[in-house]
Tab-separated table of C-alpha atoms in Angstrom:
chain	number	residue	atom	x	y	z
E	8	UNK	CA	-5.332	9.348	-47.238
E	9	UNK	CA	-3.375	10.408	-44.306
E	10	UNK	CA	-5.631	13.244	-43.791
E	11	UNK	CA	-8.609	10.925	-43.512
E	12	UNK	CA	-6.716	8.662	-41.262
E	13	UNK	CA	-6.081	11.459	-38.968
E	14	UNK	CA	-9.756	12.433	-39.048
E	15	UNK	CA	-10.878	8.933	-38.193
E	16	UNK	CA	-8.410	8.867	-35.217
E	17	UNK	CA	-9.501	12.281	-34.209
E	18	UNK	CA	-13.272	11.109	-34.097
E	19	UNK	CA	-12.660	7.998	-32.194
E	20	UNK	CA	-10.112	9.596	-29.777
E	21	UNK	CA	-12.541	12.410	-29.037
E	22	UNK	CA	-15.288	10.005	-28.276
E	23	UNK	CA	-13.155	8.005	-25.944
E	24	UNK	CA	-11.835	11.246	-24.213
E	25	UNK	CA	-15.381	12.497	-23.818
E	26	UNK	CA	-16.521	9.220	-22.336
E	27	UNK	CA	-13.383	9.144	-19.963
E	28	UNK	CA	-13.782	12.730	-18.897
E	29	UNK	CA	-17.496	12.564	-18.212
E	30	UNK	CA	-17.113	9.259	-16.195
E	31	UNK	CA	-13.772	9.587	-14.553
E	32	UNK	CA	-12.396	13.091	-14.782
E	33	UNK	CA	-15.029	15.407	-13.397
E	34	UNK	CA	-13.904	18.225	-11.403
E	35	UNK	CA	-16.463	19.217	-8.778
E	36	UNK	CA	-19.105	17.322	-10.670
E	37	UNK	CA	-18.592	19.241	-13.774
E	38	UNK	CA	-17.123	17.759	-16.988
E	39	UNK	CA	-16.393	19.848	-20.133
E	40	UNK	CA	-18.330	19.223	-23.236
E	41	UNK	CA	-15.431	18.163	-25.290
E	42	UNK	CA	-17.300	17.180	-28.264
E	43	UNK	CA	-19.143	20.355	-28.551
E	44	UNK	CA	-15.788	22.221	-28.280
E	45	UNK	CA	-14.280	20.036	-31.029
E	46	UNK	CA	-17.314	20.622	-33.150
E	47	UNK	CA	-16.889	24.278	-32.881
E	48	UNK	CA	-13.294	24.089	-33.636
E	49	UNK	CA	-13.894	21.887	-36.846
E	50	UNK	CA	-16.448	24.209	-38.049
E	51	UNK	CA	-14.208	27.330	-37.446
E	52	UNK	CA	-11.472	25.732	-39.388
E	53	UNK	CA	-12.949	23.513	-41.932
E	54	UNK	CA	-16.476	24.852	-42.538
E	55	UNK	CA	-19.899	23.832	-41.539
E	56	UNK	CA	-20.378	20.613	-43.702
E	57	UNK	CA	-17.446	18.542	-42.233
E	58	UNK	CA	-18.258	19.902	-38.764
E	59	UNK	CA	-22.020	18.898	-39.174
E	60	UNK	CA	-21.083	15.297	-40.304
E	61	UNK	CA	-18.701	14.934	-37.435
E	62	UNK	CA	-20.904	16.746	-34.900
E	63	UNK	CA	-24.060	14.608	-35.881
E	64	UNK	CA	-22.139	11.426	-35.243
E	65	UNK	CA	-20.529	12.661	-32.002
E	66	UNK	CA	-24.011	13.778	-30.884
E	67	UNK	CA	-25.417	10.403	-31.559
E	68	UNK	CA	-22.576	8.907	-29.614
E	69	UNK	CA	-23.316	11.014	-26.630
E	70	UNK	CA	-27.147	10.234	-26.986
E	71	UNK	CA	-26.386	6.518	-27.021
E	72	UNK	CA	-24.070	6.758	-24.072
E	73	UNK	CA	-26.473	8.788	-21.864
E	74	UNK	CA	-29.563	6.718	-22.938
E	75	UNK	CA	-32.005	9.579	-22.899
E	76	UNK	CA	-33.448	11.170	-25.943
E	77	UNK	CA	-31.839	9.542	-29.003
E	78	UNK	CA	-31.081	12.464	-31.491
E	79	UNK	CA	-31.145	15.458	-29.162
E	80	UNK	CA	-27.393	15.854	-28.889
E	81	UNK	CA	-27.146	14.933	-32.585
E	82	UNK	CA	-29.356	17.770	-33.629
E	83	UNK	CA	-27.894	20.112	-31.202
E	84	UNK	CA	-24.327	19.671	-32.313
E	85	UNK	CA	-25.331	19.746	-35.992
E	86	UNK	CA	-26.914	23.171	-35.364
E	87	UNK	CA	-23.893	24.413	-33.506
E	88	UNK	CA	-21.773	23.325	-36.479
E	89	UNK	CA	-24.058	25.093	-38.855
E	90	UNK	CA	-24.165	28.149	-36.750
E	91	UNK	CA	-20.430	28.343	-36.409
E	92	UNK	CA	-19.958	27.746	-40.076
E	93	UNK	CA	-22.260	30.814	-40.759
E	94	UNK	CA	-20.410	32.822	-38.214
E	95	UNK	CA	-17.152	31.873	-39.738
E	96	UNK	CA	-18.146	33.824	-42.880
E	97	UNK	CA	-18.693	37.048	-40.915
E	98	UNK	CA	-16.018	36.758	-38.319
E	99	UNK	CA	-12.364	35.526	-38.316
E	100	UNK	CA	-12.643	32.410	-36.063
E	101	UNK	CA	-9.149	31.118	-36.447
E	102	UNK	CA	-7.615	33.015	-33.482
E	103	UNK	CA	-7.706	31.551	-29.887
E	104	UNK	CA	-9.832	34.391	-28.535
E	105	UNK	CA	-12.735	34.154	-31.054
E	106	UNK	CA	-12.700	30.365	-30.619
E	107	UNK	CA	-12.945	30.625	-26.793
E	108	UNK	CA	-15.550	33.329	-27.125
E	109	UNK	CA	-17.872	31.378	-29.380
E	110	UNK	CA	-17.369	28.318	-27.290
E	111	UNK	CA	-18.329	30.422	-24.144
E	112	UNK	CA	-21.518	31.780	-25.855
E	113	UNK	CA	-22.623	28.543	-27.450
E	114	UNK	CA	-22.315	26.304	-24.325
E	115	UNK	CA	-25.312	27.673	-22.504
E	116	UNK	CA	-27.315	27.878	-25.709
E	117	UNK	CA	-26.458	24.207	-26.296
E	118	UNK	CA	-27.766	23.304	-22.793
E	119	UNK	CA	-30.942	25.322	-23.224
E	120	UNK	CA	-31.581	23.744	-26.672
E	121	UNK	CA	-31.077	20.301	-25.314
E	122	UNK	CA	-33.426	21.029	-22.444
E	123	UNK	CA	-36.087	22.300	-24.853
E	124	UNK	CA	-35.885	19.281	-26.943
E	125	UNK	CA	-36.485	17.332	-23.813
E	126	UNK	CA	-39.544	19.350	-23.036
E	127	UNK	CA	-40.939	18.879	-26.541
E	128	UNK	CA	-40.203	15.255	-27.022
E	129	UNK	CA	-40.310	13.811	-23.473
E	130	UNK	CA	-42.430	16.289	-21.638
E	131	UNK	CA	-39.901	17.414	-19.181
E	132	UNK	CA	-37.240	20.074	-19.440
E	133	UNK	CA	-33.823	18.412	-19.472
E	134	UNK	CA	-32.002	20.607	-17.027
E	135	UNK	CA	-28.184	20.018	-16.787
E	136	UNK	CA	-28.178	21.693	-13.355
E	137	UNK	CA	-26.947	25.110	-12.175
E	138	UNK	CA	-23.358	23.987	-11.545
E	139	UNK	CA	-22.812	22.717	-15.061
E	140	UNK	CA	-24.835	25.569	-16.641
E	141	UNK	CA	-22.734	28.242	-14.787
E	142	UNK	CA	-19.307	26.630	-14.705
E	143	UNK	CA	-19.222	24.548	-17.996
E	144	UNK	CA	-18.731	27.556	-20.240
E	145	UNK	CA	-15.486	28.554	-18.345
E	146	UNK	CA	-14.380	24.898	-18.385
E	147	UNK	CA	-15.152	24.578	-22.069
E	148	UNK	CA	-13.266	27.884	-22.764
E	149	UNK	CA	-10.181	26.364	-21.080
E	150	UNK	CA	-10.534	23.061	-23.119
E	151	UNK	CA	-11.051	25.197	-26.194
E	152	UNK	CA	-7.800	27.054	-25.553
E	153	UNK	CA	-6.055	23.727	-24.916
E	154	UNK	CA	-7.516	22.212	-28.114
E	155	UNK	CA	-6.308	25.340	-30.060
E	156	UNK	CA	-2.849	24.819	-28.906
E	157	UNK	CA	-2.698	21.138	-29.704
E	158	UNK	CA	-4.795	21.329	-32.906
E	159	UNK	CA	-2.126	22.230	-35.459
E	160	UNK	CA	0.605	19.865	-34.274
E	161	UNK	CA	-1.515	17.031	-33.396
E	162	UNK	CA	-4.499	17.068	-35.724
E	163	UNK	CA	-3.360	18.925	-38.792
E	164	UNK	CA	0.227	17.569	-38.523
E	165	UNK	CA	1.897	20.949	-39.045
E	166	UNK	CA	3.948	22.884	-36.545
E	167	UNK	CA	2.495	26.028	-35.001
U	5	UNK	CA	-26.772	31.283	-53.092
U	6	UNK	CA	-23.205	30.195	-52.565
U	7	UNK	CA	-22.565	26.585	-53.335
U	8	UNK	CA	-21.087	25.688	-50.107
U	9	UNK	CA	-23.968	27.263	-48.295
U	10	UNK	CA	-26.495	25.424	-50.290
U	11	UNK	CA	-24.688	22.101	-49.485
U	12	UNK	CA	-24.592	22.944	-45.934
U	13	UNK	CA	-28.248	23.608	-45.889
U	14	UNK	CA	-28.919	20.201	-47.436
U	15	UNK	CA	-26.766	18.597	-45.001
U	16	UNK	CA	-28.457	20.428	-42.087
U	17	UNK	CA	-31.960	19.422	-43.475
U	18	UNK	CA	-30.990	15.769	-43.675
U	19	UNK	CA	-29.498	15.592	-40.248
U	20	UNK	CA	-32.326	17.401	-38.835
U	21	UNK	CA	-34.868	15.074	-40.324
U	22	UNK	CA	-32.944	12.158	-39.134
U	23	UNK	CA	-32.719	13.639	-35.568
U	24	UNK	CA	-36.245	14.548	-35.423
U	25	UNK	CA	-37.152	11.198	-36.703
U	26	UNK	CA	-35.173	9.507	-33.893
U	27	UNK	CA	-36.609	11.929	-31.350
U	28	UNK	CA	-40.285	11.517	-32.358
U	29	UNK	CA	-40.252	7.679	-32.516
U	30	UNK	CA	-38.090	6.633	-29.691
U	31	UNK	CA	-39.881	3.308	-29.361
U	32	UNK	CA	-40.549	2.487	-32.959
U	33	UNK	CA	-38.956	-0.588	-34.443
U	34	UNK	CA	-36.591	1.009	-36.878
U	35	UNK	CA	-35.367	3.513	-34.273
U	36	UNK	CA	-34.801	0.768	-31.714
U	37	UNK	CA	-32.831	-1.176	-34.454
U	38	UNK	CA	-30.820	1.741	-35.181
U	39	UNK	CA	-30.165	2.354	-31.563
U	40	UNK	CA	-29.165	-1.377	-31.066
U	41	UNK	CA	-26.814	-1.122	-34.071
U	42	UNK	CA	-25.179	2.136	-33.010
U	43	UNK	CA	-24.693	0.789	-29.516
U	44	UNK	CA	-23.194	-2.304	-30.748
U	45	UNK	CA	-20.738	-0.194	-32.836
U	46	UNK	CA	-20.008	2.219	-30.115
U	47	UNK	CA	-19.959	-0.132	-27.126
U	48	UNK	CA	-16.236	-1.041	-27.647
U	49	UNK	CA	-15.336	2.603	-26.861
U	50	UNK	CA	-16.746	2.286	-23.478
U	51	UNK	CA	-15.647	-1.253	-23.009
U	52	UNK	CA	-12.108	-0.906	-24.125
U	53	UNK	CA	-11.880	2.592	-22.517
U	54	UNK	CA	-12.932	1.063	-19.277
U	55	UNK	CA	-10.297	-1.755	-19.682
U	56	UNK	CA	-7.654	0.798	-20.493
U	57	UNK	CA	-8.504	2.998	-17.424
U	58	UNK	CA	-8.449	-0.128	-15.173
U	59	UNK	CA	-5.053	-1.163	-16.629
U	60	UNK	CA	-3.426	2.060	-16.706
U	61	UNK	CA	-4.993	3.355	-13.484
U	62	UNK	CA	-2.720	1.345	-11.335
U	63	UNK	CA	0.318	2.627	-13.029
U	64	UNK	CA	1.042	5.616	-10.859
U	65	UNK	CA	0.727	3.487	-7.650
U	66	UNK	CA	2.989	0.749	-9.161
U	67	UNK	CA	5.447	3.529	-10.329
U	68	UNK	CA	5.421	4.996	-6.815
U	69	UNK	CA	6.027	1.568	-5.290
U	70	UNK	CA	8.895	1.043	-7.831
U	71	UNK	CA	10.575	4.359	-6.984
U	72	UNK	CA	10.205	3.783	-3.247
U	73	UNK	CA	11.591	0.346	-3.472
U	74	UNK	CA	14.522	1.562	-5.385
U	75	UNK	CA	15.207	4.306	-2.855
U	76	UNK	CA	14.925	1.726	-0.076
U	77	UNK	CA	17.215	-0.660	-2.036
U	78	UNK	CA	19.905	2.183	-2.311
U	79	UNK	CA	19.442	2.980	1.467
U	80	UNK	CA	19.864	-0.721	2.328
U	81	UNK	CA	22.870	-1.101	0.160
U	82	UNK	CA	24.460	1.734	1.947
U	83	UNK	CA	23.565	-0.004	5.273
U	84	UNK	CA	24.985	-3.249	4.158
U	85	UNK	CA	28.262	-1.470	3.242
U	86	UNK	CA	28.131	-0.127	6.841
U	87	UNK	CA	27.343	-3.545	8.304
U	88	UNK	CA	30.389	-4.968	6.452
U	89	UNK	CA	32.627	-2.632	8.313
U	90	UNK	CA	30.821	-3.490	11.605
U	91	UNK	CA	31.101	-7.127	10.880
U	92	UNK	CA	34.961	-6.641	10.177
U	93	UNK	CA	35.245	-4.678	13.496
U	94	UNK	CA	33.353	-7.298	15.424
U	95	UNK	CA	35.524	-10.112	14.035
U	96	UNK	CA	38.674	-8.253	14.984
U	97	UNK	CA	37.185	-7.711	18.543
U	98	UNK	CA	36.286	-11.324	18.734
U	99	UNK	CA	39.786	-12.309	17.939
U	100	UNK	CA	41.223	-9.933	20.402
U	101	UNK	CA	38.615	-11.078	22.930
U	102	UNK	CA	39.785	-14.781	22.468
U	103	UNK	CA	43.412	-13.798	22.840
U	104	UNK	CA	42.693	-11.870	26.006
U	105	UNK	CA	40.531	-14.699	27.393
U	106	UNK	CA	43.267	-17.114	26.735
U	107	UNK	CA	45.884	-14.915	28.438
U	108	UNK	CA	43.586	-14.586	31.480
U	109	UNK	CA	42.878	-18.279	31.503
U	110	UNK	CA	39.100	-17.727	31.193
U	111	UNK	CA	36.668	-20.367	29.811
U	112	UNK	CA	36.226	-19.841	26.132
U	113	UNK	CA	32.850	-18.550	25.053
U	114	UNK	CA	30.442	-20.960	23.442
U	115	UNK	CA	30.962	-21.249	19.825
U	116	UNK	CA	28.840	-19.656	17.114
U	117	UNK	CA	25.269	-21.067	17.121
U	118	UNK	CA	22.872	-21.473	14.383
U	119	UNK	CA	19.468	-19.885	14.581
U	120	UNK	CA	16.135	-21.475	13.866
U	121	UNK	CA	12.879	-19.770	13.768
U	122	UNK	CA	9.712	-21.780	14.690
U	123	UNK	CA	6.093	-21.022	14.936
U	124	UNK	CA	4.183	-21.484	18.212
U	125	UNK	CA	1.768	-24.262	17.603
U	126	UNK	CA	-0.021	-24.994	20.849
U	127	UNK	CA	-0.568	-23.343	24.263
U	128	UNK	CA	-2.225	-25.405	27.080
U	129	UNK	CA	-4.494	-23.197	28.989
U	130	UNK	CA	-3.823	-25.324	32.134
U	131	UNK	CA	-0.070	-24.657	31.741
U	132	UNK	CA	-0.320	-21.144	30.445
U	133	UNK	CA	2.792	-19.773	32.183
U	134	UNK	CA	4.560	-23.077	32.012
U	135	UNK	CA	5.243	-24.269	28.439
U	136	UNK	CA	4.442	-23.850	24.845
U	137	UNK	CA	4.811	-26.233	21.953
U	138	UNK	CA	6.762	-24.998	18.863
U	139	UNK	CA	6.733	-26.328	15.191
U	140	UNK	CA	10.381	-27.486	15.232
U	141	UNK	CA	12.036	-30.736	16.490
U	142	UNK	CA	14.964	-32.952	16.168
U	143	UNK	CA	14.388	-33.136	12.414
U	144	UNK	CA	15.290	-29.485	12.262
U	145	UNK	CA	18.342	-29.876	14.622
U	146	UNK	CA	16.670	-28.884	17.886
U	147	UNK	CA	18.185	-30.404	21.021
U	148	UNK	CA	17.383	-30.385	24.632
U	149	UNK	CA	18.243	-27.260	26.521
U	150	UNK	CA	18.567	-25.085	23.532
U	151	UNK	CA	17.802	-21.550	24.448
U	152	UNK	CA	14.526	-20.151	23.106
U	153	UNK	CA	14.213	-16.431	22.513
U	154	UNK	CA	11.482	-14.099	21.399
U	155	UNK	CA	11.463	-10.750	19.645
U	156	UNK	CA	10.443	-7.566	21.272
U	157	UNK	CA	10.725	-4.548	18.841
U	158	UNK	CA	14.327	-4.864	17.555
U	159	UNK	CA	15.684	-6.739	20.714
U	160	UNK	CA	15.825	-10.376	21.584
U	161	UNK	CA	14.271	-11.495	24.834
U	162	UNK	CA	14.617	-14.736	26.734
U	163	UNK	CA	11.517	-16.994	26.612
U	164	UNK	CA	12.779	-20.391	27.987
U	165	UNK	CA	14.559	-23.437	26.926
U	166	UNK	CA	13.792	-26.741	25.153
U	167	UNK	CA	12.796	-29.544	27.523
U	168	UNK	CA	11.158	-32.020	25.255
U	169	UNK	CA	12.155	-32.778	21.635
U	170	UNK	CA	10.090	-34.866	19.190
U	171	UNK	CA	10.945	-35.232	15.470
U	172	UNK	CA	8.770	-32.360	14.400
U	173	UNK	CA	7.870	-30.437	17.505
U	174	UNK	CA	9.480	-29.324	20.824
U	175	UNK	CA	8.255	-28.196	24.201
U	176	UNK	CA	9.631	-24.930	25.386
U	177	UNK	CA	9.722	-24.535	29.272
U	178	UNK	CA	9.041	-20.943	29.895
U	179	UNK	CA	11.095	-18.844	32.270
U	180	UNK	CA	7.890	-18.188	34.298
U	181	UNK	CA	7.626	-21.940	35.018
U	182	UNK	CA	8.198	-22.845	38.688
U	183	UNK	CA	11.014	-25.239	37.683
U	184	UNK	CA	12.744	-22.656	35.544
U	185	UNK	CA	15.752	-20.654	36.645
U	186	UNK	CA	18.172	-18.478	34.897
U	187	UNK	CA	21.350	-16.900	35.978
U	188	UNK	CA	20.695	-13.056	35.714
U	189	UNK	CA	21.988	-9.772	36.760
U	190	UNK	CA	20.182	-6.401	37.382
U	191	UNK	CA	21.564	-3.529	35.378
U	192	UNK	CA	21.333	-1.097	38.328
U	193	UNK	CA	20.933	2.629	37.183
U	194	UNK	CA	23.551	3.419	39.826
U	195	UNK	CA	26.019	0.772	38.690
U	196	UNK	CA	27.488	3.126	36.009
U	197	UNK	CA	28.468	1.573	32.918
U	198	UNK	CA	31.381	2.357	30.565
U	199	UNK	CA	30.445	3.575	27.240
U	200	UNK	CA	30.054	0.744	24.506
U	201	UNK	CA	30.081	-1.886	27.451
U	202	UNK	CA	27.116	-4.001	28.442
U	203	UNK	CA	25.652	-3.015	31.744
U	204	UNK	CA	26.856	-4.860	34.750
U	205	UNK	CA	25.137	-5.083	38.022
U	206	UNK	CA	24.066	-7.369	40.831
U	207	UNK	CA	23.862	-10.944	40.039
U	208	UNK	CA	21.172	-13.252	41.126
U	209	UNK	CA	19.081	-16.199	40.113
U	210	UNK	CA	15.874	-15.531	38.264
U	211	UNK	CA	13.152	-18.123	39.072
U	212	UNK	CA	9.690	-18.682	37.734
U	213	UNK	CA	6.707	-18.776	39.956
U	214	UNK	CA	4.129	-20.319	37.688
U	215	UNK	CA	2.484	-16.927	37.066
U	216	UNK	CA	2.879	-13.725	35.130
U	217	UNK	CA	5.758	-12.543	37.382
U	218	UNK	CA	9.301	-13.846	38.109
U	219	UNK	CA	11.451	-13.572	41.194
U	220	UNK	CA	15.036	-12.547	41.114
U	221	UNK	CA	16.659	-14.227	44.344
U	222	UNK	CA	20.099	-14.278	46.020
U	223	UNK	CA	20.780	-10.576	45.339
U	224	UNK	CA	23.231	-8.877	47.557
U	225	UNK	CA	21.467	-7.233	50.484
U	226	UNK	CA	23.476	-4.121	49.728
U	227	UNK	CA	22.426	-3.903	46.174
U	228	UNK	CA	20.793	-0.714	45.143
U	229	UNK	CA	18.038	-1.944	43.044
U	230	UNK	CA	15.220	0.377	41.760
U	231	UNK	CA	11.869	-0.128	40.119
U	232	UNK	CA	12.216	-0.267	36.392
U	233	UNK	CA	15.807	-1.596	36.421
U	234	UNK	CA	16.383	-4.077	33.611
U	235	UNK	CA	17.302	-7.580	34.130
U	236	UNK	CA	19.564	-9.420	31.748
U	237	UNK	CA	21.090	-12.978	31.424
U	238	UNK	CA	24.293	-13.319	33.097
U	239	UNK	CA	27.598	-14.256	31.316
U	240	UNK	CA	27.761	-17.069	33.891
U	241	UNK	CA	24.661	-18.597	32.515
U	242	UNK	CA	25.327	-22.068	31.073
U	243	UNK	CA	22.418	-22.099	28.684
U	244	UNK	CA	21.699	-18.555	27.545
U	245	UNK	CA	23.852	-16.183	25.676
U	246	UNK	CA	24.893	-13.268	27.998
U	247	UNK	CA	23.245	-9.946	28.085
U	248	UNK	CA	19.871	-10.863	26.770
U	249	UNK	CA	16.889	-9.064	28.223
U	250	UNK	CA	14.756	-10.893	30.693
U	251	UNK	CA	12.540	-8.182	32.103
U	252	UNK	CA	12.396	-5.325	34.508
U	253	UNK	CA	12.260	-4.888	38.224
U	254	UNK	CA	8.458	-4.359	39.101
U	255	UNK	CA	8.613	-4.619	42.948
U	256	UNK	CA	11.187	-4.672	45.481
U	257	UNK	CA	10.656	-6.995	48.590
U	258	UNK	CA	11.636	-5.433	51.899
U	259	UNK	CA	14.886	-6.730	53.375
U	260	UNK	CA	14.719	-9.565	55.828
U	261	UNK	CA	17.196	-9.181	58.600
U	262	UNK	CA	17.267	-12.961	58.991
U	263	UNK	CA	18.318	-13.592	55.413
U	264	UNK	CA	21.641	-13.071	53.860
U	265	UNK	CA	20.111	-12.124	50.389
U	266	UNK	CA	17.191	-10.152	49.149
U	267	UNK	CA	14.786	-10.586	46.333
U	268	UNK	CA	12.877	-8.543	43.779
U	269	UNK	CA	9.852	-9.151	41.508
U	270	UNK	CA	10.513	-9.055	37.785
U	271	UNK	CA	7.999	-8.478	35.122
U	272	UNK	CA	8.943	-10.503	31.877
U	273	UNK	CA	9.901	-8.347	28.950
U	274	UNK	CA	7.758	-10.501	26.698
U	275	UNK	CA	4.702	-12.331	27.580
U	276	UNK	CA	4.829	-15.770	26.147
U	277	UNK	CA	1.040	-15.716	25.489
U	278	UNK	CA	1.790	-12.952	22.823
U	279	UNK	CA	4.485	-14.771	20.987
U	280	UNK	CA	3.671	-16.392	17.648
U	281	UNK	CA	7.284	-17.167	16.568
U	282	UNK	CA	10.273	-18.022	18.576
U	283	UNK	CA	13.934	-18.133	17.779
U	284	UNK	CA	15.787	-21.254	18.763
U	285	UNK	CA	19.449	-21.168	19.221
U	286	UNK	CA	20.763	-24.622	18.056
U	287	UNK	CA	23.683	-26.173	19.932
U	288	UNK	CA	26.418	-28.280	18.509
U	289	UNK	CA	25.812	-31.931	18.970
U	290	UNK	CA	28.775	-32.295	21.454
U	291	UNK	CA	27.493	-29.354	23.598
U	292	UNK	CA	24.014	-30.853	23.650
U	293	UNK	CA	25.247	-34.244	24.576
U	294	UNK	CA	27.500	-32.814	27.315
U	295	UNK	CA	24.646	-30.743	28.901
U	296	UNK	CA	22.261	-33.636	28.677
U	297	UNK	CA	24.701	-35.977	30.274
U	298	UNK	CA	25.461	-33.365	33.096
U	299	UNK	CA	21.627	-32.943	33.615
U	300	UNK	CA	21.152	-36.781	33.793
U	301	UNK	CA	24.125	-37.213	36.216
U	302	UNK	CA	22.849	-34.386	38.383
U	303	UNK	CA	19.309	-35.997	38.535
U	304	UNK	CA	20.574	-39.699	38.803
U	305	UNK	CA	22.800	-38.835	41.678
U	306	UNK	CA	20.087	-36.904	43.320
U	307	UNK	CA	22.691	-34.306	44.114
U	308	UNK	CA	22.666	-30.613	43.665
U	309	UNK	CA	21.131	-29.354	40.457
U	310	UNK	CA	22.700	-27.024	38.195
U	311	UNK	CA	22.456	-23.389	39.153
U	312	UNK	CA	20.021	-22.967	36.345
U	313	UNK	CA	17.023	-25.253	36.191
U	314	UNK	CA	17.626	-27.807	33.481
U	315	UNK	CA	15.940	-30.810	34.974
U	316	UNK	CA	13.215	-32.693	33.215
U	317	UNK	CA	9.532	-31.928	33.984
U	318	UNK	CA	7.899	-34.090	36.686
């Protein structure tokens, strides 16, 4: 019960944090993809299914907040969760380095996939801009490292 | 196939179908209904988030203000402690001064006066350098001939005296008025003042000229007055407290061999046109009655007027 309560709080807090960060906490016009990072972390720690469920709803939240293609982020985060879940079987993703590495690798893929969905369904490539494309992987890496440090004591409720 | 992998594939397929449906039919009724529903559910996140940001956004500023106020409070408490000592010292000096005055047979200084701040409510353009009307009258304890001071930086400056009192308003005759005169002295730079003592210099009578400048008359012909020397109220003044700034010497008139005194032009320290608030030094009822009687007697007899102009306006 307590575990599910923590999960609900995590989902809501992450949505709030993502909204705040992208609307108030930008650094040089760049905001990290917090929900992408958290989806990857959930997938790395708890497997693909849980991450896909959470990622899908987080994606829908981003879609509804951005008022562009509804379903694009939901699909992208679902696939990210699925991919990370598959990778989890081959590679140990529980350390800080592999988590940062997979976040770094998946961030540009996530942007490109989102853009391609735009090209397919709205007729124009949804380009996030060079600044976000180049700097967000690094920014997300930093956020992933921070999330890694805070995950156990705050989310799992156990000391590191 | 592994059971978990198979379940993951099902979940992926389901979510992909839902996502593609949402992507494919962005304007279809069900999709729009879903959008509206999800927006309704998720809107509070943004709404309460914005409220929270607004509410908590001001906290750093308020905290900073609070800390600076606390620091200032501590500083002022220290200052107050220092002022208590200064007050004690001033009190002992006052007692010593009274004793010495009594021994020398000097006139006792005027007793402590109450202070009243009043706003300037009217300036007549036709009488720009003559008078102003202030928002305090007999109801507030203002009496005729009460000295009126202004504030320049951290110093008090003479503005004029009360010449007309009504219940709620009073008229201040400015020192620049032609009928105004104040016993004053020039603190000559060459006079050399002892440390801690007020500057003393050449005594004279400062008179208004109905313009922006004043004239200090009856100075000793040998007085070494320089441009920029400051002019203060004299301790011999019957109306004003001593050593209050009046202005500075702005022009020195050449000596007239046929006169036994010389004059200088004085620029007032504070232009009355810039004053928004004045300080009225209230006098005790006895002093006010005495001054008024003296002024009336002088006018009734048509004799010499007081060294300082205290007569009523024509």
